[in-house]
mmCIF file of C-alpha atoms and ligand atoms in Angstrom:
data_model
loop_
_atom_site.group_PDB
_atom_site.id
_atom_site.type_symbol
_atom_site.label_atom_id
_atom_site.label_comp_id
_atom_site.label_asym_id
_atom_site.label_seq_id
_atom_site.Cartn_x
_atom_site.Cartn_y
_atom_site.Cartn_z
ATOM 1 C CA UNK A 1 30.707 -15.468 -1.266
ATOM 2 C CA UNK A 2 27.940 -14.307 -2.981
ATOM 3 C CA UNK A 3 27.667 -11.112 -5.021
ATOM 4 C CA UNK A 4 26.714 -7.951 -3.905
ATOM 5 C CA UNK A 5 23.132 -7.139 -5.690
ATOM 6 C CA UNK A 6 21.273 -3.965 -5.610
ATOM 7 C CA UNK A 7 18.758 -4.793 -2.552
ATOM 8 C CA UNK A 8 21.817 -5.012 -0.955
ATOM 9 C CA UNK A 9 21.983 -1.209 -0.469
ATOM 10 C CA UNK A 10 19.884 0.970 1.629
ATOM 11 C CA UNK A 11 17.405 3.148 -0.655
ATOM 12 C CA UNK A 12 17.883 5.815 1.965
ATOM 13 C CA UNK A 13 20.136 6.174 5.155
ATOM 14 C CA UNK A 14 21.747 8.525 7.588
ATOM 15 C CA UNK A 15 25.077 9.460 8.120
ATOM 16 C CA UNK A 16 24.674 11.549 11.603
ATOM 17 C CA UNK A 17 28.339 11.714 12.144
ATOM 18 C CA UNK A 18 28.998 13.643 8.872
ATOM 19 C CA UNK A 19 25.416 15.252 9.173
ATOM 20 C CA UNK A 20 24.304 13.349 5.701
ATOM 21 C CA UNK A 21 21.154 11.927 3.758
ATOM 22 C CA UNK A 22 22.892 8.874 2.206
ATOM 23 C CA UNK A 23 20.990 7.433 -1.044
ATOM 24 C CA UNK A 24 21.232 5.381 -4.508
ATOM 25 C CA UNK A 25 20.794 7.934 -7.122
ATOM 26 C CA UNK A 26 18.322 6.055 -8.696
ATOM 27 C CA UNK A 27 18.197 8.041 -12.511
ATOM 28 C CA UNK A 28 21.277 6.312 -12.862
ATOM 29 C CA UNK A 29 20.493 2.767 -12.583
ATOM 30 C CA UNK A 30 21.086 0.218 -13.753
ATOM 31 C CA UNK A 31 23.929 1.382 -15.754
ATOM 32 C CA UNK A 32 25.879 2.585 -12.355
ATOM 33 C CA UNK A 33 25.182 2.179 -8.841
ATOM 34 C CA UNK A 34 25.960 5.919 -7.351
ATOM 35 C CA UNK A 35 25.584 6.150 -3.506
ATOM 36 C CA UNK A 36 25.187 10.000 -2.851
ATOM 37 C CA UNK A 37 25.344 12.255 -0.091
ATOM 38 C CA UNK A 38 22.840 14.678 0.363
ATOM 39 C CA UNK A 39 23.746 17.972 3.055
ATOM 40 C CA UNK A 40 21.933 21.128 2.128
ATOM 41 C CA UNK A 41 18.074 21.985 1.413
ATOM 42 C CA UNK A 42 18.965 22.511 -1.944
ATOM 43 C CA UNK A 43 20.573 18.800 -2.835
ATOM 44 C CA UNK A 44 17.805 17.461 -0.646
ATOM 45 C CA UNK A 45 14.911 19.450 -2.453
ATOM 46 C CA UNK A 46 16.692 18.561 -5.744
ATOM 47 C CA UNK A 47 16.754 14.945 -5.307
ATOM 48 C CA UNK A 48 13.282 14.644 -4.686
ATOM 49 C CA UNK A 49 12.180 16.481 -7.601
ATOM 50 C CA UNK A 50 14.946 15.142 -9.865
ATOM 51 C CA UNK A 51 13.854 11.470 -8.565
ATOM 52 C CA UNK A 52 16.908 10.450 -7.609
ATOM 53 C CA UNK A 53 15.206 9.141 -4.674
ATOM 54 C CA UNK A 54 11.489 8.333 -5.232
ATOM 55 C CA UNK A 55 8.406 6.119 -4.725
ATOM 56 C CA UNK A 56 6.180 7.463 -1.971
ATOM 57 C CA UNK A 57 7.519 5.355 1.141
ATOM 58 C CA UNK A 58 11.235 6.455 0.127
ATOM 59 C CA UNK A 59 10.284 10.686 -0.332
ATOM 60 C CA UNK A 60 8.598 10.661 2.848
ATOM 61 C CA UNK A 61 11.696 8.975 5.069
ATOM 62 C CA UNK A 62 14.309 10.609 2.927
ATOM 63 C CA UNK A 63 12.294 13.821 3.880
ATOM 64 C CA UNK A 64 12.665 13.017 7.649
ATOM 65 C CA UNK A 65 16.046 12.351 7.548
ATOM 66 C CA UNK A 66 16.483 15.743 5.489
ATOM 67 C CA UNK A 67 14.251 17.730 7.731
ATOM 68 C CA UNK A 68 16.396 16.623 10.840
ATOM 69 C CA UNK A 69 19.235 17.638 9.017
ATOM 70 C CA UNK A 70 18.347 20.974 8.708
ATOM 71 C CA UNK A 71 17.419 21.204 11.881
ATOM 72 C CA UNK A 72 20.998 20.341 12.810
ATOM 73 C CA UNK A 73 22.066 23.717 10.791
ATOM 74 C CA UNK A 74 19.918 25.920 12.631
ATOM 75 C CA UNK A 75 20.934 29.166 14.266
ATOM 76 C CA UNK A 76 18.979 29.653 17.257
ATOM 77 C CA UNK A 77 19.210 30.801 20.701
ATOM 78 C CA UNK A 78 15.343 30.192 21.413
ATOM 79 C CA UNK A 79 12.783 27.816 20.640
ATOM 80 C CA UNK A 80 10.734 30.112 18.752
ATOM 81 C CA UNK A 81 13.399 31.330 16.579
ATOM 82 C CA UNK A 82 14.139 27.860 16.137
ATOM 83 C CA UNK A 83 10.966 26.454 15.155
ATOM 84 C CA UNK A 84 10.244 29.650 12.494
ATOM 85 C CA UNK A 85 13.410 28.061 10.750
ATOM 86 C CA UNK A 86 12.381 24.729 10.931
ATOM 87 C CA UNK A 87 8.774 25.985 9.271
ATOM 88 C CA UNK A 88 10.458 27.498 6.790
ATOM 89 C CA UNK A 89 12.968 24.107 5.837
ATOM 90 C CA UNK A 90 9.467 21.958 6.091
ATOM 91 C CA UNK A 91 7.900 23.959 3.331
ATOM 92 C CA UNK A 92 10.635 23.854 1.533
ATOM 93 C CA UNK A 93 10.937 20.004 1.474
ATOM 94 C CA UNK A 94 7.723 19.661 1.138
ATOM 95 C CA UNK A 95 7.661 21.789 -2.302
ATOM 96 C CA UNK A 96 9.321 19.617 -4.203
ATOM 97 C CA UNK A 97 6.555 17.139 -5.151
ATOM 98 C CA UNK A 98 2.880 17.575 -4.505
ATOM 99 C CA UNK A 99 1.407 14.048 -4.887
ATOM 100 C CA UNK A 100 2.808 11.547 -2.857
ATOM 101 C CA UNK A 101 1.020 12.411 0.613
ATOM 102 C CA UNK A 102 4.145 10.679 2.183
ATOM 103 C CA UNK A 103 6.120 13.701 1.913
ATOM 104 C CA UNK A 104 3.789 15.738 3.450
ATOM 105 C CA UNK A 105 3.126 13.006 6.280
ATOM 106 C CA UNK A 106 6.658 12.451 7.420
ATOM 107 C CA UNK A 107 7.013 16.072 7.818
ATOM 108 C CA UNK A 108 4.254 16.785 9.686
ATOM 109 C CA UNK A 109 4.952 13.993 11.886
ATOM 110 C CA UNK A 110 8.536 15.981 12.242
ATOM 111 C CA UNK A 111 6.982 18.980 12.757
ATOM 112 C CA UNK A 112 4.429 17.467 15.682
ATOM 113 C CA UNK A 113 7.127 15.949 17.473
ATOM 114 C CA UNK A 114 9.068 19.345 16.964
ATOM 115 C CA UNK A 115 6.122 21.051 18.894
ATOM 116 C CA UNK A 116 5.755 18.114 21.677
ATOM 117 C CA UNK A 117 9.424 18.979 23.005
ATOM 118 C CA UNK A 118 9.225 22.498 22.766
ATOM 119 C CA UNK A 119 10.151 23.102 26.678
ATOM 120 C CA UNK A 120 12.968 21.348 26.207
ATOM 121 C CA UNK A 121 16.260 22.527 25.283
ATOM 122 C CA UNK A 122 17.616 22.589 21.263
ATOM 123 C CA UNK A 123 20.238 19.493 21.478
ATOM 124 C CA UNK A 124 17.027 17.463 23.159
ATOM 125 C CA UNK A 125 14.661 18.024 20.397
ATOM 126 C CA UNK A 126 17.637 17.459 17.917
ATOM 127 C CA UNK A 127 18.048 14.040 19.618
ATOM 128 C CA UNK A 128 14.078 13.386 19.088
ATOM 129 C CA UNK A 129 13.834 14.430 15.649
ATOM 130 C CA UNK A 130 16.395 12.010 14.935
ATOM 131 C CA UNK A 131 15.036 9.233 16.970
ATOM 132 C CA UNK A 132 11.500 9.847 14.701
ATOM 133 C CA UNK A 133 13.148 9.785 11.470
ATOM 134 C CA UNK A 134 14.790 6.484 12.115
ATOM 135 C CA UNK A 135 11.477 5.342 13.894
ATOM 136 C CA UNK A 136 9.462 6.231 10.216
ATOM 137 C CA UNK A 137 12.443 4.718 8.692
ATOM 138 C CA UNK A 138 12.122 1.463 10.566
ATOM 139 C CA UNK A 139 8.548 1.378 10.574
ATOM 140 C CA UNK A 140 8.283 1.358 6.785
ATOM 141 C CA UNK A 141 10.038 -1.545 6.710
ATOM 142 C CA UNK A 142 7.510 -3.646 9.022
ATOM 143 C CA UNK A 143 4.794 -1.960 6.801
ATOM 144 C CA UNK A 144 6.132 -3.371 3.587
ATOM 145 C CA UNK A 145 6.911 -6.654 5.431
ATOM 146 C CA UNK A 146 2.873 -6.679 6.795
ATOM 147 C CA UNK A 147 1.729 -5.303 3.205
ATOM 148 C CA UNK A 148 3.392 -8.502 1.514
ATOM 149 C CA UNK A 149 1.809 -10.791 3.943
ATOM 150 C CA UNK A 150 -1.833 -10.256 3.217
ATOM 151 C CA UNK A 151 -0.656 -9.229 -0.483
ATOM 152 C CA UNK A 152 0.453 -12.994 -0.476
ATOM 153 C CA UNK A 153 -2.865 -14.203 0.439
ATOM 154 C CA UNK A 154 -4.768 -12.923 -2.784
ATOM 155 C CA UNK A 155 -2.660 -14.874 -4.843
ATOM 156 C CA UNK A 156 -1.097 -18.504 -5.111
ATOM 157 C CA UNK A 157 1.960 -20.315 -6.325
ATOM 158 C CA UNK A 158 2.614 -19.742 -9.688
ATOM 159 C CA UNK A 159 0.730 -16.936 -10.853
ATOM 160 C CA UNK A 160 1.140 -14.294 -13.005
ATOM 161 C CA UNK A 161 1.732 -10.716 -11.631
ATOM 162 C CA UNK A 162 1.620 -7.608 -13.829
ATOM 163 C CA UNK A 163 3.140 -4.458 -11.879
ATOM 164 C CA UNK A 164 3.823 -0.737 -13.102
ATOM 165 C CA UNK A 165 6.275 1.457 -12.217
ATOM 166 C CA UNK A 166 8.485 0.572 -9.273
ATOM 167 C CA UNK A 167 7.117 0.072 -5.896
ATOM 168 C CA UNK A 168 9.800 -2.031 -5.156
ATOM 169 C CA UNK A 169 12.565 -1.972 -2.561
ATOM 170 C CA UNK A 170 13.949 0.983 -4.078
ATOM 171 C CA UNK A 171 10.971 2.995 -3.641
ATOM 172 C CA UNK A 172 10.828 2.181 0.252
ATOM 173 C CA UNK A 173 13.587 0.806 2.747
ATOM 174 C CA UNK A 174 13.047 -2.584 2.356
ATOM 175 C CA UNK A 175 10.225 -4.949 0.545
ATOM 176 C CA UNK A 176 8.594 -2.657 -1.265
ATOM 177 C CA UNK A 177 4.427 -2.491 -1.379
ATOM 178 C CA UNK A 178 3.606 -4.208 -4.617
ATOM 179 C CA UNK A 179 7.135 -6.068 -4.766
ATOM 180 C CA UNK A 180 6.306 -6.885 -0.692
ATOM 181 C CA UNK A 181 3.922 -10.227 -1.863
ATOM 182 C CA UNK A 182 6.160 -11.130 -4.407
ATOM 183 C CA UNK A 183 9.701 -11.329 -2.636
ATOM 184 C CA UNK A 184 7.535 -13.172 0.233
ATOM 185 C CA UNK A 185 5.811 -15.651 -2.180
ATOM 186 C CA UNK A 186 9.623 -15.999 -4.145
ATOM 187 C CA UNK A 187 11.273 -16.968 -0.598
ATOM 188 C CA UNK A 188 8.391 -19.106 -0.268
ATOM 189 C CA UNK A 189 8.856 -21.205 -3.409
ATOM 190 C CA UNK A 190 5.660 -19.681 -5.195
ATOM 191 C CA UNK A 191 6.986 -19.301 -8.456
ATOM 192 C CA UNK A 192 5.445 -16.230 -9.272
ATOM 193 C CA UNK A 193 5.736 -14.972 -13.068
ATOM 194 C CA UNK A 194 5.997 -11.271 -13.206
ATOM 195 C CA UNK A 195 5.614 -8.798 -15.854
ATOM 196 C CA UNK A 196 6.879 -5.262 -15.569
ATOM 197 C CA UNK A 197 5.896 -2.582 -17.555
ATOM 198 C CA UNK A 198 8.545 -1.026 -18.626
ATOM 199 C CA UNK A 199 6.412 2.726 -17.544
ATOM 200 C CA UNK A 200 6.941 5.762 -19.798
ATOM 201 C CA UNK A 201 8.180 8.068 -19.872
ATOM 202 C CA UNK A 202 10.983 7.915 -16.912
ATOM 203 C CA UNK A 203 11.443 3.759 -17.414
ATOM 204 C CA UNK A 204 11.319 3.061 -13.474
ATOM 205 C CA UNK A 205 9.399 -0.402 -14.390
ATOM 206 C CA UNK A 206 12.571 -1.573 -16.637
ATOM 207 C CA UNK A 207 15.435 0.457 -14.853
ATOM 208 C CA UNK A 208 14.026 -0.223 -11.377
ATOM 209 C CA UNK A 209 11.861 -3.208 -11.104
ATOM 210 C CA UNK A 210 13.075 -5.185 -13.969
ATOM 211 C CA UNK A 211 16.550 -4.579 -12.466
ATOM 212 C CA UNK A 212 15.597 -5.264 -8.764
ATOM 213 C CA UNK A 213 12.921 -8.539 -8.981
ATOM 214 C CA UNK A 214 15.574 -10.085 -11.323
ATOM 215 C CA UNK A 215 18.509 -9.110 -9.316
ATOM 216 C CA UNK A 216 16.652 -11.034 -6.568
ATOM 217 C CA UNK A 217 16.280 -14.753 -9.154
ATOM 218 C CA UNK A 218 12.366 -13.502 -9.645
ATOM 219 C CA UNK A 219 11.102 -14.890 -13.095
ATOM 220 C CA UNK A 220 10.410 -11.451 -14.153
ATOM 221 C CA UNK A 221 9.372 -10.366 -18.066
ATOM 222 C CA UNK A 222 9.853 -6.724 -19.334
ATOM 223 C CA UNK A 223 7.215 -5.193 -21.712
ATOM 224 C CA UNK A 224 6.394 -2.244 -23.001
ATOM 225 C CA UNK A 225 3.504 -0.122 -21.584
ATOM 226 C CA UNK A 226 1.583 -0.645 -24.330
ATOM 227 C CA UNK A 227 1.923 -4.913 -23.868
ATOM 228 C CA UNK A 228 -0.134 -5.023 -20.963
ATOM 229 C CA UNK A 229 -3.924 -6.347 -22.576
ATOM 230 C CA UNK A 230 -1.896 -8.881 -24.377
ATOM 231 C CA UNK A 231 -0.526 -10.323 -21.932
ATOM 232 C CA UNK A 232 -4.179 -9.940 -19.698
ATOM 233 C CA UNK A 233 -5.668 -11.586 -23.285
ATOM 234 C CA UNK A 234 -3.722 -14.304 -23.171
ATOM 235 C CA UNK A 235 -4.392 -15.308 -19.564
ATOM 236 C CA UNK A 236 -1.444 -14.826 -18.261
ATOM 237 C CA UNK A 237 -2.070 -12.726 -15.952
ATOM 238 C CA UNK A 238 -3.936 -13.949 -12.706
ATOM 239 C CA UNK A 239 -3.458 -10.132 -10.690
ATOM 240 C CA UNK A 240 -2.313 -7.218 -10.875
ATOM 241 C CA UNK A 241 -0.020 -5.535 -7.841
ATOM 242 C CA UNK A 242 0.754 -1.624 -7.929
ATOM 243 C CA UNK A 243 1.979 0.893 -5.285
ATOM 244 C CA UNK A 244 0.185 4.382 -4.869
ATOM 245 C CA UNK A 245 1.101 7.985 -3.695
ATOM 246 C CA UNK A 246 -2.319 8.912 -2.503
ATOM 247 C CA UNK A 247 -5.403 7.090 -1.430
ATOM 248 C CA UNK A 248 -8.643 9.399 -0.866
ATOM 249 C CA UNK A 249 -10.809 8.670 1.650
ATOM 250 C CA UNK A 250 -13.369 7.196 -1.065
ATOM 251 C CA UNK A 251 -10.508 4.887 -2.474
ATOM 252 C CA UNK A 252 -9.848 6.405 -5.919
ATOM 253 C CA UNK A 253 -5.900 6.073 -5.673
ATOM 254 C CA UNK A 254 -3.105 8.477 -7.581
ATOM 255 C CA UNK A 255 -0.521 6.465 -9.260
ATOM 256 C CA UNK A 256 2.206 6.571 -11.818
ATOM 257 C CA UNK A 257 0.893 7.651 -14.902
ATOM 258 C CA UNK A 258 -0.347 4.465 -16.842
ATOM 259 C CA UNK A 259 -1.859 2.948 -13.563
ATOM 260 C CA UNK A 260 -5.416 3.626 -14.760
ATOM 261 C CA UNK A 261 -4.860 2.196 -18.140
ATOM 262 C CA UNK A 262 -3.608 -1.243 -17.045
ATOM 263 C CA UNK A 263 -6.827 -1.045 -13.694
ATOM 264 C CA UNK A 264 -9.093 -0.505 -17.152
ATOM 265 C CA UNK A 265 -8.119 -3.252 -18.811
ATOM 266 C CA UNK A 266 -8.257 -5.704 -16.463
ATOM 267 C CA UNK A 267 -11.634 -4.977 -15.719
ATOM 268 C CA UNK A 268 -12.294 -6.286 -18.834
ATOM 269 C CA UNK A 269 -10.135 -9.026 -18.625
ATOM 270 C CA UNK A 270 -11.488 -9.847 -15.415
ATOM 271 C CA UNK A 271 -8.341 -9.432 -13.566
ATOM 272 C CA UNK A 272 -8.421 -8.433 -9.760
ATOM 273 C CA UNK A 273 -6.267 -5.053 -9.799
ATOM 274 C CA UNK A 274 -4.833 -4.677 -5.923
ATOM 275 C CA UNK A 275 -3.343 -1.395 -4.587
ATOM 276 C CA UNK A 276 -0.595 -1.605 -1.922
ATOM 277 C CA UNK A 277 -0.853 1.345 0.402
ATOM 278 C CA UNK A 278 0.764 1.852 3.470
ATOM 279 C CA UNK A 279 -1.524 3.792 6.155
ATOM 280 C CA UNK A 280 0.723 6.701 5.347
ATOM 281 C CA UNK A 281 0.000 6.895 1.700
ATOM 282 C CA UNK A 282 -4.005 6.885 2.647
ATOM 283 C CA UNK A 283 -5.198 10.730 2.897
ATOM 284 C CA UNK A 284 -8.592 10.871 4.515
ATOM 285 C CA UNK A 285 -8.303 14.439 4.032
ATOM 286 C CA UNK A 286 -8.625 14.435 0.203
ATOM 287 C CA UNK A 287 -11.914 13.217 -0.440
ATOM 288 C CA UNK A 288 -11.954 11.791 -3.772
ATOM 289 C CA UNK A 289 -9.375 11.318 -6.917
ATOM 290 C CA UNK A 290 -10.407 14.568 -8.313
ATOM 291 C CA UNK A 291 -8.775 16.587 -5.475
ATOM 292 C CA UNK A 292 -5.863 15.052 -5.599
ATOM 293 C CA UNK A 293 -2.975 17.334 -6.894
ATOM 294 C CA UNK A 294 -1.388 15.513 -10.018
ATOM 295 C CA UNK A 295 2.473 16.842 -10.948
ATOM 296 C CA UNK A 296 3.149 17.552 -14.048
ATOM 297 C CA UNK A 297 6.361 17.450 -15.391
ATOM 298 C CA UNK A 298 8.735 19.014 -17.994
ATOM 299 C CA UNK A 299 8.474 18.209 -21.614
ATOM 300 C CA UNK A 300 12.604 17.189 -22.101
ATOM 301 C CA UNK A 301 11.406 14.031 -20.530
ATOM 302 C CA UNK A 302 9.145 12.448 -22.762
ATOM 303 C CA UNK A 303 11.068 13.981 -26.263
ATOM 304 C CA UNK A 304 14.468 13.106 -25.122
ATOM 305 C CA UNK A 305 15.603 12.407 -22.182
ATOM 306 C CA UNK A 306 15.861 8.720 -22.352
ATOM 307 C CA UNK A 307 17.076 8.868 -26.246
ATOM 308 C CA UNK A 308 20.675 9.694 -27.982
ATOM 309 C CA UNK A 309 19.085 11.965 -29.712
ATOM 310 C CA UNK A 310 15.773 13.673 -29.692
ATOM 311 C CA UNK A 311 12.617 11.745 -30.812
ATOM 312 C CA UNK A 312 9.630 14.326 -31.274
ATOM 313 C CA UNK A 313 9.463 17.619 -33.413
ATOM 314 C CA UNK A 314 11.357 20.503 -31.902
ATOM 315 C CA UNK A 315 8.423 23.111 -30.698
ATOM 316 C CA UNK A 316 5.707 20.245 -30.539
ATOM 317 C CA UNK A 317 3.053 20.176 -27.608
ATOM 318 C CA UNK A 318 3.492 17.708 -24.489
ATOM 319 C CA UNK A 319 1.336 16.628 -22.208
ATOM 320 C CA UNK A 320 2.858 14.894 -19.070
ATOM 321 C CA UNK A 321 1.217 14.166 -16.209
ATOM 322 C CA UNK A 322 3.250 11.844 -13.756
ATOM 323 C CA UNK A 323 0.569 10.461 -12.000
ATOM 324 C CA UNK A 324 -2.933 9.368 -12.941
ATOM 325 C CA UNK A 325 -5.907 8.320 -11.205
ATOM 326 C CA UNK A 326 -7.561 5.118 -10.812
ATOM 327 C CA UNK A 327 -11.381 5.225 -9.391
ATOM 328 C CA UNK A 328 -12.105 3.187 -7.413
ATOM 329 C CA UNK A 329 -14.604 0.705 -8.910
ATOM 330 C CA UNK A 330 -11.683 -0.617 -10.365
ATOM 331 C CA UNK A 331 -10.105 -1.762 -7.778
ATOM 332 C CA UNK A 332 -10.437 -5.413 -6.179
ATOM 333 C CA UNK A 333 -8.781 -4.351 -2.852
ATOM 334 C CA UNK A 334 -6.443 -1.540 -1.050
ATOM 335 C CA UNK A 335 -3.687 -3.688 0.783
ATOM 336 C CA UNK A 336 -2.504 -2.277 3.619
ATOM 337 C CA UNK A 337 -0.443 -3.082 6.851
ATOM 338 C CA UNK A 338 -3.574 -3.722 8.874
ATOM 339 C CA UNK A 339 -5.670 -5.624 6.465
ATOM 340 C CA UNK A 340 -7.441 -5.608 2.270
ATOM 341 C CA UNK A 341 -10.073 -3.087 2.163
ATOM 342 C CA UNK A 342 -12.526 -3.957 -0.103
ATOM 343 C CA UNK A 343 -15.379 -1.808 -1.393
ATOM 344 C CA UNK A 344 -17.226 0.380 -0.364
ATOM 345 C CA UNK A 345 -13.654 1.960 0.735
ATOM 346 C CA UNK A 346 -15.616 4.995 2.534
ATOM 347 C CA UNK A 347 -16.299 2.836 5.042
ATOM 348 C CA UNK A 348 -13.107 0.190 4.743
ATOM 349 C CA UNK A 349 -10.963 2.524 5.156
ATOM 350 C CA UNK A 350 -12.465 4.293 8.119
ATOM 351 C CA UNK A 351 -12.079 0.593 9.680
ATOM 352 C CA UNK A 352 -8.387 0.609 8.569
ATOM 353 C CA UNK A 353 -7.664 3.640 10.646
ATOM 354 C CA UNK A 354 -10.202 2.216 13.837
ATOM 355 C CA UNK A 355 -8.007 -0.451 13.706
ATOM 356 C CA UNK A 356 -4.735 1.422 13.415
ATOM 357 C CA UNK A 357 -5.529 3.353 16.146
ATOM 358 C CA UNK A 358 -7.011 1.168 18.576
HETATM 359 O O1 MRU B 401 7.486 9.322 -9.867
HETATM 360 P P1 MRU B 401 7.822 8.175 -8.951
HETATM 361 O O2 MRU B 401 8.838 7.256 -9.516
HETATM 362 O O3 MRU B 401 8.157 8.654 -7.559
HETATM 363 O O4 MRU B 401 6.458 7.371 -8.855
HETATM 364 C C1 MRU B 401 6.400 6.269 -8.017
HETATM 365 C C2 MRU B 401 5.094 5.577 -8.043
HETATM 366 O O5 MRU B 401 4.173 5.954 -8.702
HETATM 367 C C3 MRU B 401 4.968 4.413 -7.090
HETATM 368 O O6 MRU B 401 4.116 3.443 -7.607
HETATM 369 C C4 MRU B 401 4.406 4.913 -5.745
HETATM 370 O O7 MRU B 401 5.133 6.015 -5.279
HETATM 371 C C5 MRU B 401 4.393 3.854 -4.717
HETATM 372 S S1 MRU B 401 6.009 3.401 -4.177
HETATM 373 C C6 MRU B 401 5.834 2.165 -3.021
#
């Protein structure tokens, strides 16, 4: 029999019977493979924010799952009553990060449904709320599957992928969006070459997708951050595959800090730079990069977290950002479930949603 690997866990499940969000705690991997259960707001919101669950796809259907919990612990005679404290659980949730627009999405697709039933009677809409969340749930998993498909197409057997960060399997329920093309292509035979940067200063490229791709037999190479226009110098790379947590409608895309370093230098090294988005992570609300909402997070984790012992002057100045982003003439295409946009993504995109919703 063979041995149990970490795609073999769910990134994020449900546990109805004991009213639980079930997930990897993912700030402990590789080391040790925690499965956690999540019951109040408070573990929920803290899990988010701490990143033990993360990567867009994952925040928004852990959120659903959450938000339906909650909704399981309200007090309510009434509907109104009832929807006030669902309101106030949403907002909650929905504080604890502000980029990825999948948080925000899954919630308000909660909340909508919420309003659809509200003639009907509290253990009814309970039942629906659960019925979306494992709908979102299932339907990010055809997304990756459809993202990976026409990812696959831009690229053939036995090229070189650089990817940052992790939008792998553990930052969705299955696939991942920039891993999606490359565990197609490795079931296909391609041969793929991957390098992952390793992504300062939380390490999700070499604790998550180093750990996952080579988990799965993908010939995958750790480097540093810094690595990447060496390797793009030395021709090794032939494209380069990266997740996002927020498209605007004019295509400049939000993604882990670093993204926009690695999309500038292969411009120069004339390497097509492809960001996997799932419809959900596209916000045609937020007109352009420069209204997106970047976190920014505490010092601790660039001057010691990841060390035995501190590495930076006590008392010194940090900047860190967790998300950076990319405009949009430097990107070759937006990959999503219903096709590559290409430039000009004003009017891509649009398309993308005419054909979503037709
Ligand atoms: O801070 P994180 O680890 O949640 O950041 C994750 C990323 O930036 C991913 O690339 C993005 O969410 C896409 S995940 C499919």
């Amino acid at each position: 029999m063979s041995e149990k690997t970490i795609l073999d866990y769910e990134t994020v499940a449900l546990d109805d019977e004991n009213s639980a969000l079930v997930i990897i705690d993912q700030t402990k991997l590789p080391g040790t493979t925690e499965i956690i259960r999540l019951k109040t707001g408070e573990e929920i919101w803290d899990a988010i924010y701490l990143l033990k669950v993360r990567g867009a796809p994952a925040i928004g259907v852990a959120a659903a799952f959450g938000i339906y919990l909650l909704a399981k612990q309200i007090e309510a005679e009434d509907y109104e009553t009832f929807y006030q404290k669902f309101v106030k659980q949403k907002e909650y949730l929905n504080s604890a990060r502000p980029t990825a627009v999948n948080l925000s999405w899954a919630l308000n697709r909660m909340d909508r449904l919420c309003q659809s039933k509200k003639d009907e009677k509290i253990p009814a809409i309970l039942e629906a709320l659960k019925e979306e969340a494992i709908a979102i749930k299932e339907e990010d998993i055809q997304v990756c599957k459809a993202i990976g498909e026409y990812g696959l197409s831009l690229v053939k057997p036995g090229d070189g992928i650089l990817t940052h960060c992790n939008a792998g399997q553990l930052a969705t329920c299955k696939y991942g969006t920039a891993t999606a093309p490359i565990y197609l292509g490795h079931e296909r035979g391609y041969n793929f070459r991957v390098f992952a940067d390793e992504t300062r200063p939380l390490l999700q490229g070499a604790r998550l997708t180093a750990y996952e791709l080579h988990s799965a037999g993908v010939d995958v190479t750790l480097i540093c951050d810094n690595m990447s226009a060496t390797v793009m110098r030395n021709g090794w790379v032939n494209a380069v595959f990266v997740g996002c947590d927020r498209v605007a409608a004019n295509g400049d895309t939000a993604n882990k800090i670093g993204t926009s370093v690695v999309a500038t230098v292969a411009k120069r090294y004339n390497v097509p730079v492809y960001i996997c988005a799932p419809t959900s992570t596209i916000d045609m609300n937020t007109p352009t990069g420069a209204d997106i909402t970047i976190e920014q997070r505490p010092a601790h984790e660039v001057t010691e977290m990841w060390y035995k012992e501190r590495m930076a002057p006590e008392g010194v100045k940090v900047f860190n950002p967790a998300f950076d982003v990319t405009d949009h003439d430097l990107i070759a295409g937006i990959v999503t479930e219903y096709g590559v946009a290409r430039a000009p993504y004003t009017e891509s995109l649009k398309e993308i949603f005419q054909k979503k919703n037709s």
